[in-house]
PDB file of C-alpha atoms in Angstrom:
ATOM      1  CA  MET P   1       2.026 -95.931 -34.249  1.00 71.00           C
ATOM      2  CA  LEU P   2      -1.411 -94.478 -33.492  1.00 79.00           C
ATOM      3  CA  ASN P   3       0.116 -91.970 -31.085  1.00 83.00           C
ATOM      4  CA  THR P   4       2.535 -90.762 -33.754  1.00 87.00           C
ATOM      5  CA  LEU P   5      -0.280 -90.247 -36.249  1.00 92.00           C
ATOM      6  CA  ILE P   6      -2.397 -88.397 -33.693  1.00 92.00           C
ATOM      7  CA  PHE P   7       0.488 -86.178 -32.628  1.00 92.00           C
ATOM      8  CA  GLY P   8       1.464 -85.503 -36.241  1.00 93.00           C
ATOM      9  CA  PHE P   9      -2.092 -84.431 -36.959  1.00 96.00           C
ATOM     10  CA  ALA P  10      -2.392 -82.403 -33.735  1.00 96.00           C
ATOM     11  CA  VAL P  11       0.908 -80.532 -34.153  1.00 96.00           C
ATOM     12  CA  SER P  12       0.008 -79.526 -37.692  1.00 97.00           C
ATOM     13  CA  LEU P  13      -3.517 -78.495 -36.674  1.00 98.00           C
ATOM     14  CA  VAL P  14      -2.359 -76.403 -33.703  1.00 97.00           C
ATOM     15  CA  ILE P  15       0.351 -74.649 -35.726  1.00 97.00           C
ATOM     16  CA  ALA P  16      -2.165 -73.693 -38.409  1.00 97.00           C
ATOM     17  CA  LEU P  17      -4.708 -72.467 -35.850  1.00 97.00           C
ATOM     18  CA  VAL P  18      -2.165 -70.449 -33.843  1.00 97.00           C
ATOM     19  CA  LEU P  19      -0.406 -68.879 -36.823  1.00 97.00           C
ATOM     20  CA  GLY P  20      -3.594 -68.141 -38.771  1.00 96.00           C
ATOM     21  CA  LYS P  21      -4.205 -64.606 -37.498  1.00 95.00           C
ATOM     22  CA  PRO P  22      -0.530 -63.512 -37.712  1.00 95.00           C
ATOM     23  CA  VAL P  23      -0.333 -64.864 -41.258  1.00 95.00           C
ATOM     24  CA  ILE P  24      -3.489 -62.969 -42.255  1.00 94.00           C
ATOM     25  CA  GLY P  25      -1.966 -59.807 -40.789  1.00 92.00           C
ATOM     26  CA  GLN P  26       1.270 -60.245 -42.733  1.00 90.00           C
ATOM     27  CA  LEU P  27      -0.590 -60.965 -45.971  1.00 89.00           C
ATOM     28  CA  LYS P  28      -2.513 -57.716 -45.539  1.00 85.00           C
ATOM     29  CA  LYS P  29       0.756 -55.808 -45.033  1.00 83.00           C
ATOM     30  CA  PHE P  30       2.131 -57.442 -48.172  1.00 79.00           C
ATOM     31  CA  HIS P  31      -1.048 -56.376 -50.005  1.00 73.00           C
ATOM     32  CA  ALA P  32      -1.605 -59.990 -51.053  1.00 71.00           C
ATOM     33  CA  ARG P  33      -5.294 -59.538 -51.766  1.00 69.00           C
ATOM     34  CA  GLN P  34      -7.716 -61.402 -53.970  1.00 64.00           C
ATOM     35  CA  SER P  35      -8.666 -59.873 -57.324  1.00 60.00           C
ATOM     36  CA  GLU P  36     -11.857 -61.377 -58.673  1.00 55.00           C
ATOM     37  CA  ARG P  37     -12.066 -62.193 -62.386  1.00 56.00           C
ATOM     38  CA  GLU P  38     -14.374 -59.987 -64.422  1.00 54.00           C
ATOM     39  CA  GLU P  39     -15.834 -63.104 -66.048  1.00 56.00           C
ATOM     40  CA  GLY P  40     -16.366 -64.814 -62.689  1.00 56.00           C
ATOM     41  CA  PRO P  41     -19.696 -65.053 -60.829  1.00 63.00           C
ATOM     42  CA  GLN P  42     -21.034 -61.644 -59.816  1.00 58.00           C
ATOM     43  CA  SER P  43     -21.778 -63.015 -56.347  1.00 58.00           C
ATOM     44  CA  HIS P  44     -18.018 -63.256 -55.748  1.00 62.00           C
ATOM     45  CA  LYS P  45     -17.278 -59.563 -56.230  1.00 61.00           C
ATOM     46  CA  TYR P  46     -17.432 -58.929 -52.495  1.00 60.00           C
ATOM     47  CA  LYS P  47     -14.457 -61.263 -52.032  1.00 67.00           C
ATOM     48  CA  ALA P  48     -12.089 -58.851 -53.747  1.00 70.00           C
ATOM     49  CA  GLY P  49      -9.591 -57.607 -51.186  1.00 76.00           C
ATOM     50  CA  THR P  50      -9.610 -60.748 -49.045  1.00 87.00           C
ATOM     51  CA  PRO P  51      -6.012 -61.797 -48.196  1.00 89.00           C
ATOM     52  CA  THR P  52      -4.746 -64.587 -50.416  1.00 88.00           C
ATOM     53  CA  MET P  53      -1.528 -66.657 -50.516  1.00 91.00           C
ATOM     54  CA  GLY P  54      -2.716 -68.364 -47.301  1.00 94.00           C
ATOM     55  CA  GLY P  55      -1.299 -71.642 -48.574  1.00 96.00           C
ATOM     56  CA  ILE P  56       1.835 -70.522 -46.735  1.00 96.00           C
ATOM     57  CA  LEU P  57       0.040 -71.476 -43.529  1.00 97.00           C
ATOM     58  CA  ILE P  58      -0.614 -75.012 -44.797  1.00 98.00           C
ATOM     59  CA  LEU P  59       3.010 -75.429 -45.859  1.00 98.00           C
ATOM     60  CA  ILE P  60       4.431 -74.199 -42.554  1.00 97.00           C
ATOM     61  CA  ALA P  61       2.211 -76.489 -40.496  1.00 97.00           C
ATOM     62  CA  LEU P  62       2.872 -79.493 -42.740  1.00 97.00           C
ATOM     63  CA  VAL P  63       6.650 -79.080 -42.934  1.00 95.00           C
ATOM     64  CA  VAL P  64       7.128 -78.498 -39.194  1.00 95.00           C
ATOM     65  CA  SER P  65       4.971 -81.458 -38.218  1.00 95.00           C
ATOM     66  CA  CYS P  66       6.723 -83.807 -40.653  1.00 92.00           C
ATOM     67  CA  LEU P  67      10.177 -82.688 -39.510  1.00 89.00           C
ATOM     68  CA  VAL P  68       9.273 -83.251 -35.876  1.00 88.00           C
ATOM     69  CA  PHE P  69       8.171 -86.857 -36.434  1.00 80.00           C
ATOM     70  CA  ASN P  70      10.706 -89.182 -38.084  1.00 74.00           C
ATOM     71  CA  PRO P  71      12.299 -86.605 -40.430  1.00 74.00           C
ATOM     72  CA  SER P  72      14.620 -89.209 -41.987  1.00 74.00           C
ATOM     73  CA  ASP P  73      11.826 -91.132 -43.741  1.00 82.00           C
ATOM     74  CA  LEU P  74      12.656 -90.974 -47.455  1.00 87.00           C
ATOM     75  CA  ARG P  75       9.103 -91.251 -48.730  1.00 89.00           C
ATOM     76  CA  LYS P  76       7.932 -88.473 -46.469  1.00 92.00           C
ATOM     77  CA  GLY P  77      10.868 -86.308 -47.507  1.00 92.00           C
ATOM     78  CA  LEU P  78      10.115 -86.841 -51.175  1.00 95.00           C
ATOM     79  CA  ALA P  79       6.441 -86.007 -50.629  1.00 96.00           C
ATOM     80  CA  LEU P  80       7.464 -82.795 -48.854  1.00 96.00           C
ATOM     81  CA  PHE P  81       9.763 -81.949 -51.752  1.00 96.00           C
ATOM     82  CA  LEU P  82       6.964 -82.274 -54.305  1.00 97.00           C
ATOM     83  CA  THR P  83       4.473 -80.413 -52.121  1.00 98.00           C
ATOM     84  CA  PHE P  84       6.793 -77.566 -51.174  1.00 97.00           C
ATOM     85  CA  GLY P  85       8.116 -77.248 -54.718  1.00 97.00           C
ATOM     86  CA  HIS P  86       4.634 -76.750 -56.121  1.00 97.00           C
ATOM     87  CA  GLY P  87       3.964 -74.323 -53.278  1.00 97.00           C
ATOM     88  CA  VAL P  88       6.938 -72.242 -54.427  1.00 96.00           C
ATOM     89  CA  ILE P  89       5.537 -72.110 -57.969  1.00 96.00           C
ATOM     90  CA  GLY P  90       2.210 -70.960 -56.567  1.00 95.00           C
ATOM     91  CA  PHE P  91       3.938 -68.435 -54.297  1.00 94.00           C
ATOM     92  CA  LEU P  92       5.676 -66.841 -57.271  1.00 92.00           C
ATOM     93  CA  ASP P  93       2.357 -66.662 -59.096  1.00 90.00           C
ATOM     94  CA  ASP P  94       0.563 -65.125 -56.099  1.00 89.00           C
ATOM     95  CA  SER P  95       3.414 -62.672 -55.432  1.00 87.00           C
ATOM     96  CA  ILE P  96       3.267 -61.313 -58.967  1.00 85.00           C
ATOM     97  CA  LYS P  97      -0.478 -60.832 -58.589  1.00 79.00           C
ATOM     98  CA  ALA P  98       0.071 -58.945 -55.325  1.00 75.00           C
ATOM     99  CA  VAL P  99       2.817 -56.689 -56.697  1.00 66.00           C
ATOM    100  CA  LYS P 100       1.074 -55.915 -59.994  1.00 67.00           C
ATOM    101  CA  ARG P 101      -2.421 -55.714 -58.417  1.00 64.00           C
ATOM    102  CA  ARG P 102      -4.000 -57.952 -61.027  1.00 60.00           C
ATOM    103  CA  ASN P 103      -5.649 -61.367 -61.226  1.00 63.00           C
ATOM    104  CA  LEU P 104      -2.988 -62.798 -63.551  1.00 69.00           C
ATOM    105  CA  GLY P 105       0.420 -63.778 -62.171  1.00 73.00           C
ATOM    106  CA  LEU P 106       2.671 -66.225 -63.994  1.00 82.00           C
ATOM    107  CA  THR P 107       1.630 -66.999 -67.540  1.00 83.00           C
ATOM    108  CA  ALA P 108       0.124 -70.425 -68.195  1.00 85.00           C
ATOM    109  CA  LYS P 109       3.338 -71.489 -69.941  1.00 90.00           C
ATOM    110  CA  GLN P 110       5.537 -70.322 -67.052  1.00 91.00           C
ATOM    111  CA  LYS P 111       3.397 -72.112 -64.488  1.00 92.00           C
ATOM    112  CA  LEU P 112       3.314 -75.280 -66.590  1.00 93.00           C
ATOM    113  CA  LEU P 113       7.091 -75.141 -67.022  1.00 95.00           C
ATOM    114  CA  GLY P 114       7.524 -75.025 -63.258  1.00 95.00           C
ATOM    115  CA  GLN P 115       5.204 -78.010 -62.843  1.00 95.00           C
ATOM    116  CA  PHE P 116       7.118 -79.912 -65.545  1.00 95.00           C
ATOM    117  CA  VAL P 117      10.425 -79.264 -63.767  1.00 96.00           C
ATOM    118  CA  MET P 118       9.065 -80.443 -60.411  1.00 96.00           C
ATOM    119  CA  ALA P 119       7.574 -83.595 -61.958  1.00 95.00           C
ATOM    120  CA  ALA P 120      10.784 -84.345 -63.846  1.00 95.00           C
ATOM    121  CA  VAL P 121      12.985 -83.967 -60.750  1.00 96.00           C
ATOM    122  CA  PHE P 122      10.583 -86.126 -58.726  1.00 96.00           C
ATOM    123  CA  CYS P 123      10.707 -88.876 -61.364  1.00 94.00           C
ATOM    124  CA  PHE P 124      14.506 -88.654 -61.530  1.00 93.00           C
ATOM    125  CA  ILE P 125      14.771 -89.154 -57.754  1.00 93.00           C
ATOM    126  CA  LEU P 126      12.369 -92.100 -57.901  1.00 92.00           C
ATOM    127  CA  LYS P 127      14.425 -93.776 -60.618  1.00 88.00           C
ATOM    128  CA  GLU P 128      18.008 -92.975 -59.664  1.00 86.00           C
ATOM    129  CA  PHE P 129      17.928 -92.871 -55.867  1.00 84.00           C
ATOM    130  CA  LEU P 130      14.985 -94.981 -54.719  1.00 83.00           C
ATOM    131  CA  GLN P 131      15.005 -97.589 -57.514  1.00 84.00           C
ATOM    132  CA  PHE P 132      11.241 -97.247 -57.275  1.00 92.00           C
ATOM    133  CA  PRO P 133       9.122-100.153 -58.604  1.00 94.00           C
ATOM    134  CA  THR P 134       7.656 -99.398 -62.025  1.00 95.00           C
ATOM    135  CA  THR P 135       4.603-101.557 -61.413  1.00 96.00           C
ATOM    136  CA  LEU P 136       1.083-100.210 -61.524  1.00 96.00           C
ATOM    137  CA  TRP P 137      -1.733-101.724 -59.475  1.00 95.00           C
ATOM    138  CA  ILE P 138      -5.131-101.964 -61.181  1.00 94.00           C
ATOM    139  CA  PRO P 139      -7.822-101.045 -58.615  1.00 94.00           C
ATOM    140  CA  PHE P 140     -10.683-103.532 -58.017  1.00 90.00           C
ATOM    141  CA  THR P 141      -8.271-106.359 -58.903  1.00 91.00           C
ATOM    142  CA  SER P 142      -5.111-107.964 -57.552  1.00 89.00           C
ATOM    143  CA  VAL P 143      -3.373-107.361 -60.876  1.00 92.00           C
ATOM    144  CA  THR P 144      -0.215-105.292 -61.269  1.00 94.00           C
ATOM    145  CA  ILE P 145       1.496-104.482 -64.548  1.00 96.00           C
ATOM    146  CA  ASP P 146       5.093-103.416 -65.069  1.00 96.00           C
ATOM    147  CA  LEU P 147       5.273-100.331 -67.276  1.00 95.00           C
ATOM    148  CA  GLY P 148       9.051-100.084 -67.251  1.00 93.00           C
ATOM    149  CA  PHE P 149      10.273 -96.664 -68.349  1.00 91.00           C
ATOM    150  CA  PHE P 150       6.728 -95.629 -69.291  1.00 95.00           C
ATOM    151  CA  TYR P 151       5.865 -95.654 -65.593  1.00 96.00           C
ATOM    152  CA  TYR P 152       7.810 -92.440 -65.128  1.00 95.00           C
ATOM    153  CA  ILE P 153       5.966 -90.811 -68.029  1.00 95.00           C
ATOM    154  CA  PHE P 154       2.712 -91.836 -66.366  1.00 96.00           C
ATOM    155  CA  VAL P 155       3.845 -90.386 -63.015  1.00 96.00           C
ATOM    156  CA  PHE P 156       4.940 -87.181 -64.748  1.00 95.00           C
ATOM    157  CA  VAL P 157       1.495 -86.683 -66.295  1.00 96.00           C
ATOM    158  CA  MET P 158      -0.174 -87.636 -63.033  1.00 97.00           C
ATOM    159  CA  ILE P 159       1.679 -84.983 -61.025  1.00 97.00           C
ATOM    160  CA  VAL P 160       0.948 -82.205 -63.504  1.00 96.00           C
ATOM    161  CA  GLY P 161      -2.678 -83.276 -63.773  1.00 96.00           C
ATOM    162  CA  ALA P 162      -3.245 -83.479 -60.013  1.00 97.00           C
ATOM    163  CA  SER P 163      -1.729 -80.071 -59.269  1.00 96.00           C
ATOM    164  CA  ASN P 164      -3.837 -78.417 -61.960  1.00 96.00           C
ATOM    165  CA  ALA P 165      -7.002 -80.268 -60.916  1.00 97.00           C
ATOM    166  CA  VAL P 166      -6.798 -79.066 -57.306  1.00 97.00           C
ATOM    167  CA  ASN P 167      -5.973 -75.583 -58.571  1.00 95.00           C
ATOM    168  CA  LEU P 168      -9.251 -75.612 -60.529  1.00 95.00           C
ATOM    169  CA  THR P 169     -11.161 -76.932 -57.508  1.00 96.00           C
ATOM    170  CA  ASP P 170     -10.068 -73.968 -55.385  1.00 94.00           C
ATOM    171  CA  GLY P 171     -12.885 -71.582 -56.271  1.00 88.00           C
ATOM    172  CA  LEU P 172     -15.251 -71.484 -53.288  1.00 94.00           C
ATOM    173  CA  ASP P 173     -14.707 -70.827 -49.580  1.00 94.00           C
ATOM    174  CA  GLY P 174     -13.405 -74.013 -47.986  1.00 95.00           C
ATOM    175  CA  LEU P 175     -13.922 -76.238 -51.028  1.00 97.00           C
ATOM    176  CA  ALA P 176     -10.327 -77.238 -51.774  1.00 97.00           C
ATOM    177  CA  ALA P 177      -9.137 -77.228 -48.146  1.00 97.00           C
ATOM    178  CA  GLY P 178     -12.040 -79.343 -46.910  1.00 97.00           C
ATOM    179  CA  SER P 179     -11.980 -81.844 -49.757  1.00 98.00           C
ATOM    180  CA  CYS P 180      -8.195 -82.248 -49.526  1.00 98.00           C
ATOM    181  CA  ALA P 181      -8.512 -82.863 -45.784  1.00 98.00           C
ATOM    182  CA  ILE P 182     -11.000 -85.637 -46.548  1.00 98.00           C
ATOM    183  CA  THR P 183      -8.774 -87.195 -49.219  1.00 98.00           C
ATOM    184  CA  SER P 184      -5.700 -87.058 -46.996  1.00 98.00           C
ATOM    185  CA  VAL P 185      -7.603 -88.833 -44.190  1.00 97.00           C
ATOM    186  CA  ALA P 186      -8.267 -91.628 -46.678  1.00 98.00           C
ATOM    187  CA  TYR P 187      -4.556 -91.837 -47.413  1.00 98.00           C
ATOM    188  CA  VAL P 188      -3.755 -92.110 -43.709  1.00 97.00           C
ATOM    189  CA  VAL P 189      -5.839 -95.294 -43.635  1.00 97.00           C
ATOM    190  CA  ILE P 190      -4.508 -96.519 -46.984  1.00 97.00           C
ATOM    191  CA  ALA P 191      -0.860 -95.933 -46.032  1.00 96.00           C
ATOM    192  CA  VAL P 192      -1.257 -97.781 -42.732  1.00 96.00           C
ATOM    193  CA  ALA P 193      -3.172-100.647 -44.363  1.00 95.00           C
ATOM    194  CA  LEU P 194      -0.407-101.109 -46.938  1.00 95.00           C
ATOM    195  CA  GLY P 195       2.387-100.984 -44.386  1.00 92.00           C
ATOM    196  CA  TYR P 196       3.659 -97.447 -45.025  1.00 93.00           C
ATOM    197  CA  VAL P 197       3.237 -96.480 -41.383  1.00 90.00           C
ATOM    198  CA  ASN P 198       5.966 -93.819 -41.227  1.00 89.00           C
ATOM    199  CA  PHE P 199       4.688 -92.225 -44.413  1.00 94.00           C
ATOM    200  CA  ALA P 200       1.160 -92.095 -42.993  1.00 95.00           C
ATOM    201  CA  VAL P 201       2.391 -89.264 -40.749  1.00 95.00           C
ATOM    202  CA  PHE P 202       2.635 -87.077 -43.856  1.00 96.00           C
ATOM    203  CA  SER P 203      -1.033 -87.645 -44.650  1.00 97.00           C
ATOM    204  CA  ALA P 204      -2.028 -87.076 -41.017  1.00 97.00           C
ATOM    205  CA  ALA P 205      -0.054 -83.830 -40.876  1.00 97.00           C
ATOM    206  CA  LEU P 206      -1.588 -82.690 -44.171  1.00 98.00           C
ATOM    207  CA  THR P 207      -5.050 -83.348 -42.743  1.00 98.00           C
ATOM    208  CA  GLY P 208      -4.288 -81.213 -39.691  1.00 98.00           C
ATOM    209  CA  ALA P 209      -2.835 -78.403 -41.812  1.00 98.00           C
ATOM    210  CA  CYS P 210      -5.888 -78.338 -44.103  1.00 98.00           C
ATOM    211  CA  LEU P 211      -8.345 -78.327 -41.190  1.00 98.00           C
ATOM    212  CA  GLY P 212      -6.406 -75.599 -39.390  1.00 97.00           C
ATOM    213  CA  PHE P 213      -6.445 -73.492 -42.535  1.00 98.00           C
ATOM    214  CA  LEU P 214     -10.134 -74.289 -43.051  1.00 97.00           C
ATOM    215  CA  PHE P 215     -10.909 -72.566 -39.754  1.00 96.00           C
ATOM    216  CA  TYR P 216      -9.984 -69.281 -41.459  1.00 97.00           C
ATOM    217  CA  ASN P 217     -11.128 -70.288 -44.942  1.00 96.00           C
ATOM    218  CA  GLN P 218     -14.682 -71.415 -44.196  1.00 94.00           C
ATOM    219  CA  HIS P 219     -17.471 -69.195 -45.514  1.00 90.00           C
ATOM    220  CA  PRO P 220     -17.139 -66.248 -45.346  1.00 91.00           C
ATOM    221  CA  ALA P 221     -13.406 -66.740 -45.810  1.00 91.00           C
ATOM    222  CA  LYS P 222     -10.951 -64.563 -43.917  1.00 93.00           C
ATOM    223  CA  MET P 223      -8.203 -65.648 -46.309  1.00 94.00           C
ATOM    224  CA  PHE P 224      -7.735 -67.744 -49.432  1.00 94.00           C
ATOM    225  CA  MET P 225      -5.005 -70.283 -50.088  1.00 95.00           C
ATOM    226  CA  GLY P 226      -4.117 -68.923 -53.516  1.00 92.00           C
ATOM    227  CA  ASP P 227      -2.005 -70.929 -55.943  1.00 94.00           C
ATOM    228  CA  THR P 228       0.525 -71.281 -53.115  1.00 95.00           C
ATOM    229  CA  GLY P 229      -1.888 -73.668 -51.441  1.00 96.00           C
ATOM    230  CA  SER P 230      -3.798 -75.244 -54.322  1.00 97.00           C
ATOM    231  CA  LEU P 231      -0.738 -76.245 -56.363  1.00 97.00           C
ATOM    232  CA  ALA P 232       0.973 -77.530 -53.217  1.00 97.00           C
ATOM    233  CA  LEU P 233      -2.066 -79.631 -52.270  1.00 98.00           C
ATOM    234  CA  GLY P 234      -2.217 -81.079 -55.768  1.00 97.00           C
ATOM    235  CA  GLY P 235       1.430 -82.074 -55.501  1.00 97.00           C
ATOM    236  CA  ALA P 236       0.767 -83.604 -52.081  1.00 98.00           C
ATOM    237  CA  LEU P 237      -2.137 -85.723 -53.343  1.00 98.00           C
ATOM    238  CA  ALA P 238      -0.079 -87.010 -56.255  1.00 98.00           C
ATOM    239  CA  ALA P 239       2.807 -87.812 -53.904  1.00 97.00           C
ATOM    240  CA  MET P 240       0.559 -89.751 -51.518  1.00 98.00           C
ATOM    241  CA  ALA P 241      -0.862 -91.866 -54.338  1.00 98.00           C
ATOM    242  CA  ILE P 242       2.514 -92.536 -55.969  1.00 97.00           C
ATOM    243  CA  LEU P 243       4.455 -93.287 -52.802  1.00 97.00           C
ATOM    244  CA  THR P 244       1.822 -95.735 -51.521  1.00 96.00           C
ATOM    245  CA  LYS P 245       1.787 -97.435 -54.944  1.00 96.00           C
ATOM    246  CA  THR P 246      -1.916 -96.661 -55.428  1.00 97.00           C
ATOM    247  CA  GLU P 247      -1.470 -94.350 -58.383  1.00 97.00           C
ATOM    248  CA  LEU P 248      -4.678 -95.166 -60.269  1.00 97.00           C
ATOM    249  CA  LEU P 249      -6.676 -95.139 -57.042  1.00 97.00           C
ATOM    250  CA  LEU P 250      -6.302 -91.351 -56.946  1.00 97.00           C
ATOM    251  CA  ILE P 251      -8.870 -91.203 -59.737  1.00 97.00           C
ATOM    252  CA  LEU P 252     -11.366 -92.616 -57.238  1.00 97.00           C
ATOM    253  CA  ALA P 253     -10.124 -91.070 -53.975  1.00 97.00           C
ATOM    254  CA  GLY P 254      -9.754 -87.721 -55.738  1.00 97.00           C
ATOM    255  CA  GLY P 255     -12.860 -88.101 -57.874  1.00 97.00           C
ATOM    256  CA  LEU P 256     -13.962 -84.558 -57.095  1.00 97.00           C
ATOM    257  CA  TYR P 257     -10.810 -83.045 -58.593  1.00 97.00           C
ATOM    258  CA  VAL P 258     -11.139 -85.269 -61.654  1.00 97.00           C
ATOM    259  CA  ILE P 259     -14.691 -84.045 -62.249  1.00 97.00           C
ATOM    260  CA  GLU P 260     -13.680 -80.397 -61.744  1.00 97.00           C
ATOM    261  CA  ALA P 261     -10.883 -80.754 -64.309  1.00 97.00           C
ATOM    262  CA  LEU P 262     -13.060 -82.665 -66.774  1.00 97.00           C
ATOM    263  CA  SER P 263     -15.748 -79.979 -66.589  1.00 97.00           C
ATOM    264  CA  VAL P 264     -13.214 -77.390 -67.745  1.00 96.00           C
ATOM    265  CA  ILE P 265     -11.928 -79.621 -70.542  1.00 96.00           C
ATOM    266  CA  ILE P 266     -15.451 -80.415 -71.735  1.00 96.00           C
ATOM    267  CA  GLN P 267     -16.438 -76.741 -71.623  1.00 96.00           C
ATOM    268  CA  VAL P 268     -13.413 -75.580 -73.605  1.00 95.00           C
ATOM    269  CA  VAL P 269     -13.582 -78.345 -76.221  1.00 95.00           C
ATOM    270  CA  SER P 270     -17.346 -77.935 -76.710  1.00 95.00           C
ATOM    271  CA  PHE P 271     -17.145 -74.167 -77.081  1.00 92.00           C
ATOM    272  CA  LYS P 272     -14.182 -74.241 -79.481  1.00 93.00           C
ATOM    273  CA  THR P 273     -15.580 -77.013 -81.673  1.00 91.00           C
ATOM    274  CA  ARG P 274     -19.331 -76.311 -81.540  1.00 92.00           C
ATOM    275  CA  GLY P 275     -19.614 -72.831 -80.055  1.00 89.00           C
ATOM    276  CA  VAL P 276     -21.787 -74.327 -77.298  1.00 91.00           C
ATOM    277  CA  ARG P 277     -21.222 -74.120 -73.553  1.00 94.00           C
ATOM    278  CA  VAL P 278     -22.182 -77.343 -71.784  1.00 94.00           C
ATOM    279  CA  PHE P 279     -22.114 -75.685 -68.354  1.00 93.00           C
ATOM    280  CA  LYS P 280     -23.252 -72.233 -67.309  1.00 93.00           C
ATOM    281  CA  MET P 281     -19.692 -71.709 -66.120  1.00 93.00           C
ATOM    282  CA  SER P 282     -16.727 -73.957 -65.429  1.00 92.00           C
ATOM    283  CA  PRO P 283     -15.257 -75.382 -63.252  1.00 96.00           C
ATOM    284  CA  ILE P 284     -18.463 -77.186 -62.403  1.00 95.00           C
ATOM    285  CA  HIS P 285     -18.866 -75.699 -58.903  1.00 95.00           C
ATOM    286  CA  HIS P 286     -19.674 -72.370 -60.584  1.00 93.00           C
ATOM    287  CA  HIS P 287     -22.319 -74.092 -62.710  1.00 95.00           C
ATOM    288  CA  PHE P 288     -24.220 -75.092 -59.578  1.00 95.00           C
ATOM    289  CA  GLU P 289     -23.822 -71.602 -58.121  1.00 93.00           C
ATOM    290  CA  LEU P 290     -25.337 -70.063 -61.240  1.00 92.00           C
ATOM    291  CA  SER P 291     -28.099 -72.680 -61.094  1.00 93.00           C
ATOM    292  CA  GLY P 292     -29.275 -71.175 -57.809  1.00 92.00           C
ATOM    293  CA  TRP P 293     -27.353 -73.140 -55.199  1.00 94.00           C
ATOM    294  CA  SER P 294     -25.803 -71.148 -52.373  1.00 94.00           C
ATOM    295  CA  GLU P 295     -22.027 -71.284 -52.029  1.00 94.00           C
ATOM    296  CA  VAL P 296     -22.369 -73.159 -48.728  1.00 95.00           C
ATOM    297  CA  LYS P 297     -24.661 -75.757 -50.299  1.00 97.00           C
ATOM    298  CA  VAL P 298     -22.265 -76.366 -53.195  1.00 97.00           C
ATOM    299  CA  VAL P 299     -19.334 -76.828 -50.823  1.00 97.00           C
ATOM    300  CA  THR P 300     -21.295 -79.132 -48.505  1.00 97.00           C
ATOM    301  CA  VAL P 301     -22.476 -81.346 -51.357  1.00 97.00           C
ATOM    302  CA  PHE P 302     -19.010 -81.470 -52.903  1.00 98.00           C
ATOM    303  CA  TRP P 303     -17.448 -82.347 -49.531  1.00 98.00           C
ATOM    304  CA  SER P 304     -19.985 -85.141 -49.174  1.00 98.00           C
ATOM    305  CA  PHE P 305     -19.120 -86.460 -52.605  1.00 98.00           C
ATOM    306  CA  SER P 306     -15.416 -86.290 -51.760  1.00 98.00           C
ATOM    307  CA  ALA P 307     -16.055 -88.229 -48.538  1.00 98.00           C
ATOM    308  CA  LEU P 308     -17.969 -90.907 -50.458  1.00 98.00           C
ATOM    309  CA  MET P 309     -15.102 -91.297 -52.923  1.00 98.00           C
ATOM    310  CA  ALA P 310     -12.590 -91.492 -50.065  1.00 98.00           C
ATOM    311  CA  ILE P 311     -14.582 -94.241 -48.332  1.00 97.00           C
ATOM    312  CA  LEU P 312     -14.878 -96.208 -51.573  1.00 97.00           C
ATOM    313  CA  ALA P 313     -11.120 -95.906 -52.129  1.00 97.00           C
ATOM    314  CA  ILE P 314     -10.429 -97.290 -48.645  1.00 97.00           C
ATOM    315  CA  ILE P 315     -12.834-100.195 -49.228  1.00 96.00           C
ATOM    316  CA  VAL P 316     -11.137-101.010 -52.535  1.00 96.00           C
ATOM    317  CA  VAL P 317      -7.691-101.121 -50.915  1.00 95.00           C
ATOM    318  CA  LEU P 318      -8.818-103.193 -47.949  1.00 93.00           C
ATOM    319  CA  SER P 319     -10.639-105.700 -50.146  1.00 90.00           C
ATOM    320  CA  CYS P 320      -8.231-106.023 -53.076  1.00 80.00           C
ATOM    321  CA  LYS P 321      -4.724-105.470 -51.762  1.00 64.00           C
TER     322      LYS P 321
END
C-alpha cells in the first residue's frame, strides 16, 4: 500500500518536473501569456507576458500517474473525470484569452454553465451508477444524517463552490499550487484512515503534480496555472472530500479557500449595499499585499495556515471516525 502511494506521488512529481520546460516552451509558442488586470495590484504589472495555462502540466502528471496505478478504481476514475472536466472549462477560458490577447476569456455565465454541467453529470453518476450513500457526516461528532435527494443538491453546490474558491485563491506565485499540495496530502492520510486505500493514490498523485508544477510556479513564477489549473484543482478537492464521505470536512481542510471566497463575497456585498470596501482589495491575499507584506510573505503565511487546517482535519477524522 505504502509503496503504491509513494510511486503514485513520485511518478506524478517526475512527470511534472521533466515536462515543465517543454510545456513552458509550447505555451510561449501558443502565445498563452498572462494579461494583468488594470485594477489589480501595481506590483503585479511585471508579470504580464508570463506563460499561463500551465495547469495542463498538472493534469498530464495527474492523469498519467492515476492510469498507471490501478486504473480500474471507480472512485479514482470519477475524481479524474471531475478534475479533468473542470480543467477543460479552464482551458477554453485560457485559450480565448490567448487568442484575443485580453484578460477576459469565457464570460462568467459561460464558465458557470460549464461548472453546472460538470457538477450535474458527477451527481448523476453518483446516483445512477454508484448508488452512492446520501449520508452526511458531521465533523467533530460521530453523527451522520441522511439527506436523501437533497444530498445531490448539496454536492452540486459544493463542487461549484470549491472550483470557484480555488480559482480565487490563484493570485500569487505558488499560492494555489502549494496550498492544494498541502490539502491533498491531508486527503492521502484521510483516505487511508477511512479505508479508501486505492483512492488515496489519486490524492498522492495530485500532491506530486502540484509540487512538480510549484517548481516552476514559485516566486518569481516561470509560468502560471491559469484557469486550466485552478478550476481543475477545485474540482479535485471537491472530489476528494465527496468520495471519502468527508464532505463538510473540506470547510476545515480547505479553510484557506473558504476564507478567500468569503473575502470576495464580503467585499462585493459591503460595497454594493454600503458603498464601503472592507478590504483594500479582494481576494484577501491582495489586501495583505497592499498592507505592505511582500508576495513571498503572504504566500508563506497562507501556506502555513493551510497546513494548520490540514492537520486539524486529519486529527478530527482520526478522533471522530
